[in-house]
Amino acid sequence: MRRQCCKSGSFVGKYRVISLISYGTSALVYEVEYNDQRYILKEFFPEGLHEREIITRKNGNYVKVKKSNFFLWKRVKFEFYRFIYIARRLSCCDDLNKNMTVAIDVIWKNNTLYAVYPYEHCKDWKQINGESYELILKRCVDIADIIRRIHKQGWLVVDIKSSNFLIDESGDIKLCDFDSMVKISQIKKQRFFKCSSETAPSELLYGDIEHVSEKSDLCSIAAMLCTKFTGKPYNNRSLNEIETLIQSWNSSMKTEFLDVLYEALDDNVDNRDIDVKEFGMRIRRLMRCNDV
């Protein structure tokens, strides 16, 4: 992992760095300012070889970390531009333009690439705690609807996790990470998928391209819902924990809710008998008909 970062008070182009906010697999994220306006700056690692952690899950709960150094800088740069392109392309869709974060500036400095984004007065969903089950379900349904619309544009999201969705004070949701997305028509050409071990189904974790489809995103949505309910990464005990957490729900609602989760989370893709649209519809119907 890269240890150096831009110091507070330094400049990247015209933007003054205020502080480092976070870091991910391939980028550092800063808060910056220009003309008394705040922005978000993403710095993509400049190393000639980029080390990446590949996380797999065995038997639904054991996580093993491997390391790979085959990410050449040229590929990282390509992925960066691809990231910008996908976000801009999707934001041009009338039913998605409010749900995408789009770079307003791209900078090349010191052999490093940077992207500048508007400062969003919001938090990523992983940072938000203490929400009611009803609100968690609403957020998940809204995210499922965003992902369904992305599927209509021909893309898999792949890396679906709560930290990749920003929520503002009005409750509006935006996808903020696009660098794992894969064109549905290009799935068969993928060697691997960049995904999170806490939510990804086995076919994404192990690169089983024959079984990767829109239902892989469905499984990740359901796993993300489990992580928000339990406060833990999804594993093969999560549904048992959820069943305990919802003991107070009426029996019909509890049964239907668990049925939806079991269908969406089945390790066998052929047994996932619902799609993202139906998943959202069934959860929404439960919310209308019952008090969570």
Short mmCIF file of N, CA, C and O in Angstrom, two decimals, residues 1-2 20-29 43 45 50-53 161 177 179:
data_model
loop_
_atom_site.label_atom_id
_atom_site.label_comp_id
_atom_site.label_asym_id
_atom_site.label_seq_id
_atom_site.Cartn_x
_atom_site.Cartn_y
_atom_site.Cartn_z
N MET A 1 0.84 -1.19 0.00
CA MET A 1 0.00 0.00 0.00
C MET A 1 0.88 1.25 0.00
O MET A 1 1.90 1.30 0.65
N ARG A 2 0.44 2.28 -0.70
CA ARG A 2 1.21 3.51 -0.75
C ARG A 2 1.17 4.21 0.60
O ARG A 2 0.12 4.33 1.22
N LEU A 20 -6.28 14.60 3.99
CA LEU A 20 -6.54 13.28 3.45
C LEU A 20 -7.80 12.74 4.11
O LEU A 20 -7.91 12.73 5.34
N ILE A 21 -8.77 12.28 3.31
CA ILE A 21 -10.02 11.77 3.85
C ILE A 21 -9.98 10.27 4.00
O ILE A 21 -10.33 9.70 5.04
N SER A 22 -9.56 9.58 2.95
CA SER A 22 -9.55 8.12 2.99
C SER A 22 -8.66 7.58 1.88
O SER A 22 -8.17 8.33 1.04
N TYR A 23 -8.46 6.26 1.88
CA TYR A 23 -7.73 5.62 0.80
C TYR A 23 -8.41 4.30 0.47
O TYR A 23 -9.06 3.69 1.32
N GLY A 24 -8.28 3.91 -0.79
CA GLY A 24 -8.84 2.65 -1.23
C GLY A 24 -7.76 1.78 -1.84
O GLY A 24 -6.57 1.98 -1.61
N THR A 25 -8.18 0.82 -2.66
CA THR A 25 -7.23 -0.10 -3.27
C THR A 25 -6.29 0.61 -4.24
O THR A 25 -5.12 0.27 -4.34
N SER A 26 -6.79 1.60 -4.95
CA SER A 26 -5.97 2.23 -5.99
C SER A 26 -5.99 3.75 -5.94
O SER A 26 -5.54 4.40 -6.87
N ALA A 27 -6.49 4.36 -4.86
CA ALA A 27 -6.57 5.81 -4.83
C ALA A 27 -6.54 6.36 -3.41
O ALA A 27 -6.95 5.70 -2.46
N LEU A 28 -6.04 7.59 -3.31
CA LEU A 28 -6.14 8.37 -2.09
C LEU A 28 -7.19 9.45 -2.33
O LEU A 28 -7.30 9.98 -3.44
N VAL A 29 -7.96 9.79 -1.32
CA VAL A 29 -9.04 10.76 -1.46
C VAL A 29 -8.79 11.93 -0.51
O VAL A 29 -8.58 11.72 0.70
N GLU A 43 -6.56 10.82 -5.99
CA GLU A 43 -5.22 10.65 -6.53
C GLU A 43 -4.99 9.17 -6.81
O GLU A 43 -5.05 8.33 -5.90
N PHE A 45 -2.68 6.01 -7.69
CA PHE A 45 -1.31 5.67 -7.34
C PHE A 45 -0.38 5.70 -8.55
O PHE A 45 -0.70 5.14 -9.59
N HIS A 50 1.63 -1.68 -9.30
CA HIS A 50 0.64 -1.41 -8.26
C HIS A 50 0.24 -2.71 -7.59
O HIS A 50 -0.23 -3.62 -8.23
N GLU A 51 0.45 -2.80 -6.30
CA GLU A 51 0.12 -4.00 -5.56
C GLU A 51 -1.35 -3.98 -5.18
O GLU A 51 -1.87 -2.99 -4.69
N ARG A 52 -2.00 -5.08 -5.39
CA ARG A 52 -3.44 -5.14 -5.13
C ARG A 52 -3.75 -6.34 -4.25
O ARG A 52 -3.20 -7.41 -4.44
N GLU A 53 -4.66 -6.16 -3.29
CA GLU A 53 -5.10 -7.26 -2.46
C GLU A 53 -6.27 -7.96 -3.13
O GLU A 53 -7.22 -7.31 -3.57
N LYS A 161 -21.17 -2.28 -2.40
CA LYS A 161 -21.00 -2.26 -0.94
C LYS A 161 -21.43 -0.89 -0.45
O LYS A 161 -21.46 0.09 -1.22
N ASP A 177 -18.39 5.06 -7.06
CA ASP A 177 -17.24 4.26 -7.49
C ASP A 177 -17.64 3.42 -8.70
O ASP A 177 -18.55 2.61 -8.61
N ASP A 179 -15.01 2.03 -10.89
CA ASP A 179 -13.84 1.39 -11.51
C ASP A 179 -13.87 -0.13 -11.49
O ASP A 179 -12.92 -0.77 -11.95
#
